[in-house]
Amino acid sequence: MKKRNRPVFFSSTVLIRRLLLILVNLAGVNHGLYAQITLSYTDLVNTDTLIWRGIDYFPDSITGPGNPGFNAWDFSDLLNRNSDTVYFLNPDLTPFYSKFPNANLCMVTNEGYTYFNKSAPQFSLEGTATDILLNGTLIPIKVTPPLSIVKFPANYMDVYEDSSMINEVIDAKLVGTTSFDYILLTGNVKSYVKWDAYGTMTTPFGTMNVLRQTVTETIHYTVTGKKFFLGLLLYSTLLSEDVETELRYHWWTDTPYVGYPVVEMQINSLGTVKSVKFAAALSVYVKEPIMTFCHDSCDAAASVNGADSNYQYLWYD
């Protein structure tokens, strides 16, 4: 049965949840039951994985990031106001692999492609290919050096900074203008990461132990149009220059078959929750066929791996 949106009013249920959260955080009840997890390389997602992610643009008033230290987050009332299917693939199966030769993992969403390098020392961003011009054209943008997302092992109270540069030359035809031949996008990205909270997280996904990662990211960029004539620069025009800062919270877990933040929260410039993305169903992937008997057609068996159980499906033609 489809879950209906709750009426927007302060209910007794919300009041009870708030009181419970206050009591747990003040009294420190059962902190020992929720060990601080350590996030390692093996806890992150692999290729050939699918995650169904819900997006709530209007979470209730007590769905917030919480405080540093121990928390018992209850985000069970998050609603799927929108959704996105997230695929993790081998990058060489995607159209922009040649732009990111060091990537070994690619995340595909309805926004485009995001390329990562997953290794024992760190999980890092190689770049993206998204519709930054909002004209239906995906444009690849590489960051140099790769920007650290998670440094392993990740523990409570870890803090680090990282920075990367952007230097892209875009064919002006992709922008749909004849005033320039090329658009030059330059800038830098600075990231400040704190692993400053831990505890339990309850969402429609389930309940699990988590580490909270607080990320403050600042992007300073310029967009310049350039026109050439007979190989010589005719004119150069500064089209845009801006500095944007974003605050995000990511909750990671070492629970099997998750591998990516179980909750991602974006905070707007007013300090309130802008949106919450959350894993709405445990990741599922289909292994390679484990047996086939082929003649005029092919029968096969494959296993599907989820959180609590493994299932086998057989089909016959």
GROMACS .gro file of C-alpha atoms in nm:
model
  317
    1MET     CA    1   0.000   0.000   0.000
    2LYS     CA    2   0.135   0.339  -0.094
    3LYS     CA    3   0.239   0.560   0.196
    4ARG     CA    4   0.040   0.883   0.202
    5ASN     CA    5   0.193   1.218   0.278
    6ARG     CA    6   0.132   1.317   0.640
    7PRO     CA    7  -0.060   1.639   0.716
    8VAL     CA    8   0.176   1.924   0.799
    9PHE     CA    9   0.113   1.988   1.167
   10PHE     CA   10   0.292   1.924   1.495
   11SER     CA   11   0.159   1.584   1.598
   12SER     CA   12   0.197   1.397   1.927
   13THR     CA   13   0.409   1.140   1.739
   14VAL     CA   14   0.660   1.407   1.644
   15LEU     CA   15   0.663   1.534   2.003
   16ILE     CA   16   0.733   1.184   2.138
   17ARG     CA   17   1.017   1.133   1.888
   18ARG     CA   18   1.171   1.466   1.982
   19LEU     CA   19   1.157   1.388   2.355
   20LEU     CA   20   1.313   1.046   2.300
   21LEU     CA   21   1.598   1.195   2.098
   22ILE     CA   22   1.663   1.457   2.369
   23LEU     CA   23   1.662   1.194   2.644
   24VAL     CA   24   1.898   0.963   2.457
   25ASN     CA   25   2.147   1.240   2.381
   26LEU     CA   26   2.140   1.395   2.729
   27ALA     CA   27   2.145   1.079   2.934
   28GLY     CA   28   2.383   0.886   2.710
   29VAL     CA   29   2.162   0.579   2.740
   30ASN     CA   30   2.319   0.263   2.596
   31HIS     CA   31   2.599   0.442   2.415
   32GLY     CA   32   2.803   0.129   2.462
   33LEU     CA   33   2.563  -0.069   2.246
   34TYR     CA   34   2.648   0.140   1.941
   35ALA     CA   35   3.018   0.103   1.878
   36GLN     CA   36   3.187   0.367   1.668
   37ILE     CA   37   3.235   0.200   1.335
   38THR     CA   38   3.542   0.230   1.116
   39LEU     CA   39   3.478   0.270   0.745
   40SER     CA   40   3.721   0.075   0.529
   41TYR     CA   41   3.787   0.028   0.160
   42THR     CA   42   3.588  -0.296   0.153
   43ASP     CA   43   3.275  -0.126   0.292
   44LEU     CA   44   3.225   0.079  -0.024
   45VAL     CA   45   3.019  -0.012  -0.326
   46ASN     CA   46   3.154  -0.216  -0.617
   47THR     CA   47   3.068  -0.223  -0.986
   48ASP     CA   48   2.753  -0.398  -1.110
   49THR     CA   49   2.547  -0.262  -0.822
   50LEU     CA   50   2.211  -0.087  -0.821
   51ILE     CA   51   2.069   0.133  -0.544
   52TRP     CA   52   1.721   0.283  -0.548
   53ARG     CA   53   1.734   0.626  -0.384
   54GLY     CA   54   1.442   0.834  -0.259
   55ILE     CA   55   1.451   1.214  -0.240
   56ASP     CA   56   1.253   1.419   0.015
   57TYR     CA   57   1.247   1.793  -0.054
   58PHE     CA   58   1.021   1.871   0.243
   59PRO     CA   59   1.138   1.668   0.544
   60ASP     CA   60   0.967   1.734   0.877
   61SER     CA   61   1.108   1.985   1.122
   62ILE     CA   62   1.304   1.736   1.334
   63THR     CA   63   1.482   1.573   1.040
   64GLY     CA   64   1.809   1.757   1.089
   65PRO     CA   65   2.179   1.677   1.103
   66GLY     CA   66   2.193   1.651   1.482
   67ASN     CA   67   2.490   1.741   1.699
   68PRO     CA   68   2.853   1.630   1.708
   69GLY     CA   69   2.912   1.312   1.906
   70PHE     CA   70   2.659   1.036   1.963
   71ASN     CA   71   2.313   1.061   1.803
   72ALA     CA   72   2.015   0.833   1.750
   73TRP     CA   73   1.884   0.969   1.420
   74ASP     CA   74   1.525   0.877   1.333
   75PHE     CA   75   1.452   0.961   0.970
   76SER     CA   76   1.184   0.697   0.932
   77ASP     CA   77   0.929   0.955   0.815
   78LEU     CA   78   1.124   1.046   0.501
   79LEU     CA   79   0.898   1.030   0.196
   80ASN     CA   80   0.980   0.939  -0.164
   81ARG     CA   81   0.869   1.267  -0.318
   82ASN     CA   82   1.107   1.188  -0.601
   83SER     CA   83   1.336   0.898  -0.677
   84ASP     CA   84   1.649   0.810  -0.866
   85THR     CA   85   1.795   0.478  -0.969
   86VAL     CA   86   2.170   0.475  -0.903
   87TYR     CA   87   2.386   0.236  -1.104
   88PHE     CA   88   2.752   0.168  -1.028
   89LEU     CA   89   2.928   0.046  -1.340
   90ASN     CA   90   3.269  -0.023  -1.483
   91PRO     CA   91   3.370   0.314  -1.633
   92ASP     CA   92   3.476   0.164  -1.965
   93LEU     CA   93   3.109   0.084  -2.027
   94THR     CA   94   3.021   0.456  -2.023
   95PRO     CA   95   3.055   0.718  -2.299
   96PHE     CA   96   3.306   0.946  -2.122
   97TYR     CA   97   3.559   0.689  -2.001
   98SER     CA   98   3.842   0.826  -2.218
   99LYS     CA   99   3.817   1.156  -2.030
  100PHE     CA  100   3.871   0.979  -1.696
  101PRO     CA  101   4.120   0.697  -1.762
  102ASN     CA  102   4.210   0.656  -1.393
  103ALA     CA  103   3.851   0.599  -1.284
  104ASN     CA  104   3.758   0.245  -1.181
  105LEU     CA  105   3.399   0.312  -1.073
  106CYS     CA  106   3.122   0.518  -1.234
  107MET     CA  107   2.794   0.624  -1.075
  108VAL     CA  108   2.510   0.674  -1.322
  109THR     CA  109   2.201   0.872  -1.217
  110ASN     CA  110   1.936   1.077  -1.392
  111GLU     CA  111   2.176   1.373  -1.361
  112GLY     CA  112   2.456   1.209  -1.559
  113TYR     CA  113   2.782   1.030  -1.482
  114THR     CA  114   3.018   1.067  -1.184
  115TYR     CA  115   3.361   0.905  -1.205
  116PHE     CA  116   3.553   0.779  -0.902
  117ASN     CA  117   3.874   0.602  -0.817
  118LYS     CA  118   3.835   0.351  -0.535
  119SER     CA  119   4.160   0.231  -0.381
  120ALA     CA  120   4.287   0.121  -0.041
  121PRO     CA  121   4.413   0.470   0.059
  122GLN     CA  122   4.107   0.668  -0.047
  123PHE     CA  123   3.783   0.702  -0.242
  124SER     CA  124   3.823   1.004  -0.470
  125LEU     CA  125   3.635   1.203  -0.733
  126GLU     CA  126   3.784   1.205  -1.083
  127GLY     CA  127   3.514   1.421  -1.241
  128THR     CA  128   3.160   1.436  -1.375
  129ALA     CA  129   2.964   1.452  -1.699
  130THR     CA  130   2.640   1.644  -1.639
  131ASP     CA  131   2.410   1.890  -1.809
  132ILE     CA  132   2.571   2.200  -1.657
  133LEU     CA  133   2.429   2.424  -1.933
  134LEU     CA  134   2.075   2.287  -1.892
  135ASN     CA  135   2.043   2.234  -2.267
  136GLY     CA  136   2.031   1.855  -2.270
  137THR     CA  137   2.403   1.811  -2.346
  138LEU     CA  138   2.629   1.629  -2.102
  139ILE     CA  139   2.965   1.800  -2.065
  140PRO     CA  140   3.256   1.618  -1.895
  141ILE     CA  141   3.452   1.812  -1.633
  142LYS     CA  142   3.769   1.670  -1.483
  143VAL     CA  143   3.917   1.771  -1.147
  144THR     CA  144   4.295   1.764  -1.105
  145PRO     CA  145   4.421   1.613  -0.884
  146PRO     CA  146   4.132   1.386  -0.787
  147LEU     CA  147   3.933   1.523  -0.492
  148SER     CA  148   3.933   1.304  -0.180
  149ILE     CA  149   3.586   1.196  -0.066
  150VAL     CA  150   3.682   0.934   0.194
  151LYS     CA  151   4.030   0.863   0.329
  152PHE     CA  152   4.066   0.512   0.469
  153PRO     CA  153   4.030   0.403   0.734
  154ALA     CA  154   3.763   0.661   0.824
  155ASN     CA  155   3.706   0.705   1.198
  156TYR     CA  156   3.511   0.932   1.428
  157MET     CA  157   3.698   1.263   1.483
  158ASP     CA  158   3.899   1.241   1.158
  159VAL     CA  159   3.947   1.580   0.987
  160TYR     CA  160   4.112   1.668   0.657
  161GLU     CA  161   4.114   1.919   0.372
  162ASP     CA  162   4.165   1.876   0.000
  163SER     CA  163   4.158   2.085  -0.316
  164SER     CA  164   4.142   2.036  -0.691
  165MET     CA  165   4.159   2.249  -1.005
  166ILE     CA  166   3.921   2.273  -1.302
  167ASN     CA  167   4.046   2.372  -1.646
  168GLU     CA  168   3.809   2.280  -1.929
  169VAL     CA  169   3.779   2.407  -2.288
  170ILE     CA  170   3.424   2.357  -2.419
  171ASP     CA  171   3.324   2.378  -2.784
  172ALA     CA  172   3.089   2.678  -2.809
  173LYS     CA  173   2.864   2.477  -3.042
  174LEU     CA  174   2.760   2.273  -2.739
  175VAL     CA  175   2.642   2.594  -2.576
  176GLY     CA  176   2.449   2.696  -2.887
  177THR     CA  177   2.628   3.024  -2.950
  178THR     CA  178   2.820   3.161  -3.250
  179SER     CA  179   2.960   3.459  -3.060
  180PHE     CA  180   3.252   3.246  -2.941
  181ASP     CA  181   3.450   2.948  -3.063
  182TYR     CA  182   3.533   2.812  -2.719
  183ILE     CA  183   3.414   2.850  -2.363
  184LEU     CA  184   3.688   2.829  -2.102
  185LEU     CA  185   3.581   2.702  -1.759
  186THR     CA  186   3.845   2.742  -1.489
  187GLY     CA  187   3.837   2.729  -1.113
  188ASN     CA  188   3.918   2.542  -0.797
  189VAL     CA  189   3.731   2.322  -0.553
  190LYS     CA  190   3.816   2.316  -0.183
  191SER     CA  191   3.675   2.056   0.053
  192TYR     CA  192   3.683   2.049   0.433
  193VAL     CA  193   3.576   1.714   0.581
  194LYS     CA  194   3.493   1.626   0.942
  195TRP     CA  195   3.381   1.286   1.073
  196ASP     CA  196   3.218   1.446   1.374
  197ALA     CA  197   2.924   1.228   1.476
  198TYR     CA  198   2.825   0.864   1.512
  199GLY     CA  199   2.535   0.652   1.635
  200THR     CA  200   2.231   0.477   1.491
  201MET     CA  201   2.034   0.578   1.185
  202THR     CA  202   1.674   0.470   1.116
  203THR     CA  203   1.528   0.539   0.772
  204PRO     CA  204   1.276   0.361   0.545
  205PHE     CA  205   1.590   0.163   0.446
  206GLY     CA  206   1.632   0.013   0.794
  207THR     CA  207   1.833   0.073   1.113
  208MET     CA  208   2.211   0.057   1.126
  209ASN     CA  209   2.524   0.198   1.289
  210VAL     CA  210   2.664   0.501   1.106
  211LEU     CA  211   2.939   0.761   1.093
  212ARG     CA  212   2.840   1.114   0.993
  213GLN     CA  213   3.062   1.300   0.751
  214THR     CA  214   3.027   1.680   0.743
  215VAL     CA  215   3.149   1.831   0.414
  216THR     CA  216   3.194   2.201   0.344
  217GLU     CA  217   3.276   2.252  -0.023
  218THR     CA  218   3.368   2.581  -0.188
  219ILE     CA  219   3.387   2.625  -0.566
  220HIS     CA  220   3.540   2.936  -0.722
  221TYR     CA  221   3.499   2.942  -1.099
  222THR     CA  222   3.516   3.171  -1.401
  223VAL     CA  223   3.356   3.126  -1.743
  224THR     CA  224   3.524   3.301  -2.036
  225GLY     CA  225   3.422   3.312  -2.402
  226LYS     CA  226   3.696   3.322  -2.667
  227LYS     CA  227   3.670   3.405  -3.038
  228PHE     CA  228   3.948   3.333  -3.287
  229PHE     CA  229   4.021   3.450  -3.643
  230LEU     CA  230   4.279   3.278  -3.860
  231GLY     CA  231   4.418   3.108  -3.552
  232LEU     CA  232   4.462   3.433  -3.362
  233LEU     CA  233   4.260   3.539  -3.058
  234LEU     CA  234   4.009   3.800  -3.173
  235TYR     CA  235   3.853   3.875  -2.835
  236SER     CA  236   3.800   3.726  -2.492
  237THR     CA  237   3.497   3.801  -2.273
  238LEU     CA  238   3.447   3.718  -1.907
  239LEU     CA  239   3.095   3.573  -1.896
  240SER     CA  240   3.066   3.476  -1.532
  241GLU     CA  241   3.261   3.453  -1.210
  242ASP     CA  242   3.124   3.321  -0.885
  243VAL     CA  243   3.203   3.156  -0.553
  244GLU     CA  244   2.962   2.895  -0.418
  245THR     CA  245   2.980   2.721  -0.081
  246GLU     CA  246   2.774   2.413   0.003
  247LEU     CA  247   2.725   2.230   0.330
  248ARG     CA  248   2.637   1.859   0.315
  249TYR     CA  249   2.604   1.575   0.562
  250HIS     CA  250   2.667   1.213   0.462
  251TRP     CA  251   2.587   0.914   0.682
  252TRP     CA  252   2.803   0.611   0.598
  253THR     CA  253   2.766   0.259   0.732
  254ASP     CA  254   2.961  -0.065   0.731
  255THR     CA  255   2.636  -0.263   0.698
  256PRO     CA  256   2.676  -0.515   0.413
  257TYR     CA  257   2.524  -0.442   0.071
  258VAL     CA  258   2.501  -0.065   0.125
  259GLY     CA  259   2.837   0.078   0.018
  260TYR     CA  260   2.730   0.440  -0.032
  261PRO     CA  261   2.586   0.703   0.206
  262VAL     CA  262   2.258   0.574   0.343
  263VAL     CA  263   2.151   0.939   0.380
  264GLU     CA  264   2.277   1.255   0.209
  265MET     CA  265   2.151   1.589   0.343
  266GLN     CA  266   2.201   1.925   0.173
  267ILE     CA  267   2.172   2.247   0.373
  268ASN     CA  268   2.068   2.575   0.207
  269SER     CA  269   2.215   2.922   0.264
  270LEU     CA  270   1.961   2.988   0.543
  271GLY     CA  271   2.087   2.689   0.738
  272THR     CA  272   1.776   2.475   0.687
  273VAL     CA  273   1.748   2.136   0.519
  274LYS     CA  274   1.719   2.176   0.142
  275SER     CA  275   1.681   1.809   0.050
  276VAL     CA  276   1.748   1.460   0.179
  277LYS     CA  277   1.849   1.169  -0.042
  278PHE     CA  278   1.820   0.827   0.114
  279ALA     CA  279   1.856   0.465   0.016
  280ALA     CA  280   1.496   0.353  -0.019
  281ALA     CA  281   1.573  -0.012  -0.085
  282LEU     CA  282   1.879  -0.224  -0.021
  283SER     CA  283   2.115  -0.253  -0.312
  284VAL     CA  284   2.063  -0.550  -0.537
  285TYR     CA  285   2.282  -0.690  -0.809
  286VAL     CA  286   2.257  -0.989  -1.037
  287LYS     CA  287   2.563  -1.207  -1.067
  288GLU     CA  288   2.684  -1.352  -1.391
  289PRO     CA  289   2.478  -1.656  -1.498
  290ILE     CA  290   2.602  -1.951  -1.297
  291MET     CA  291   2.474  -2.223  -1.528
  292THR     CA  292   2.348  -2.231  -1.882
  293PHE     CA  293   2.215  -2.504  -2.107
  294CYS     CA  294   2.194  -2.369  -2.459
  295HIS     CA  295   2.050  -2.523  -2.772
  296ASP     CA  296   1.789  -2.329  -2.967
  297SER     CA  297   1.739  -2.113  -2.660
  298CYS     CA  298   1.915  -2.061  -2.331
  299ASP     CA  299   1.807  -2.148  -1.979
  300ALA     CA  300   1.995  -1.988  -1.691
  301ALA     CA  301   2.012  -1.944  -1.317
  302ALA     CA  302   2.134  -1.632  -1.137
  303SER     CA  303   2.159  -1.523  -0.776
  304VAL     CA  304   2.033  -1.192  -0.638
  305ASN     CA  305   2.207  -1.059  -0.328
  306GLY     CA  306   2.025  -0.831  -0.086
  307ALA     CA  307   2.069  -0.734   0.279
  308ASP     CA  308   1.930  -1.015   0.487
  309SER     CA  309   1.887  -1.297   0.239
  310ASN     CA  310   2.023  -1.433  -0.085
  311TYR     CA  311   1.783  -1.562  -0.346
  312GLN     CA  312   1.821  -1.771  -0.656
  313TYR     CA  313   1.603  -1.734  -0.960
  314LEU     CA  314   1.582  -1.976  -1.252
  315TRP     CA  315   1.417  -1.914  -1.583
  316TYR     CA  316   1.353  -2.141  -1.876
  317ASP     CA  317   1.284  -2.063  -2.238
   0.00000   0.00000   0.00000
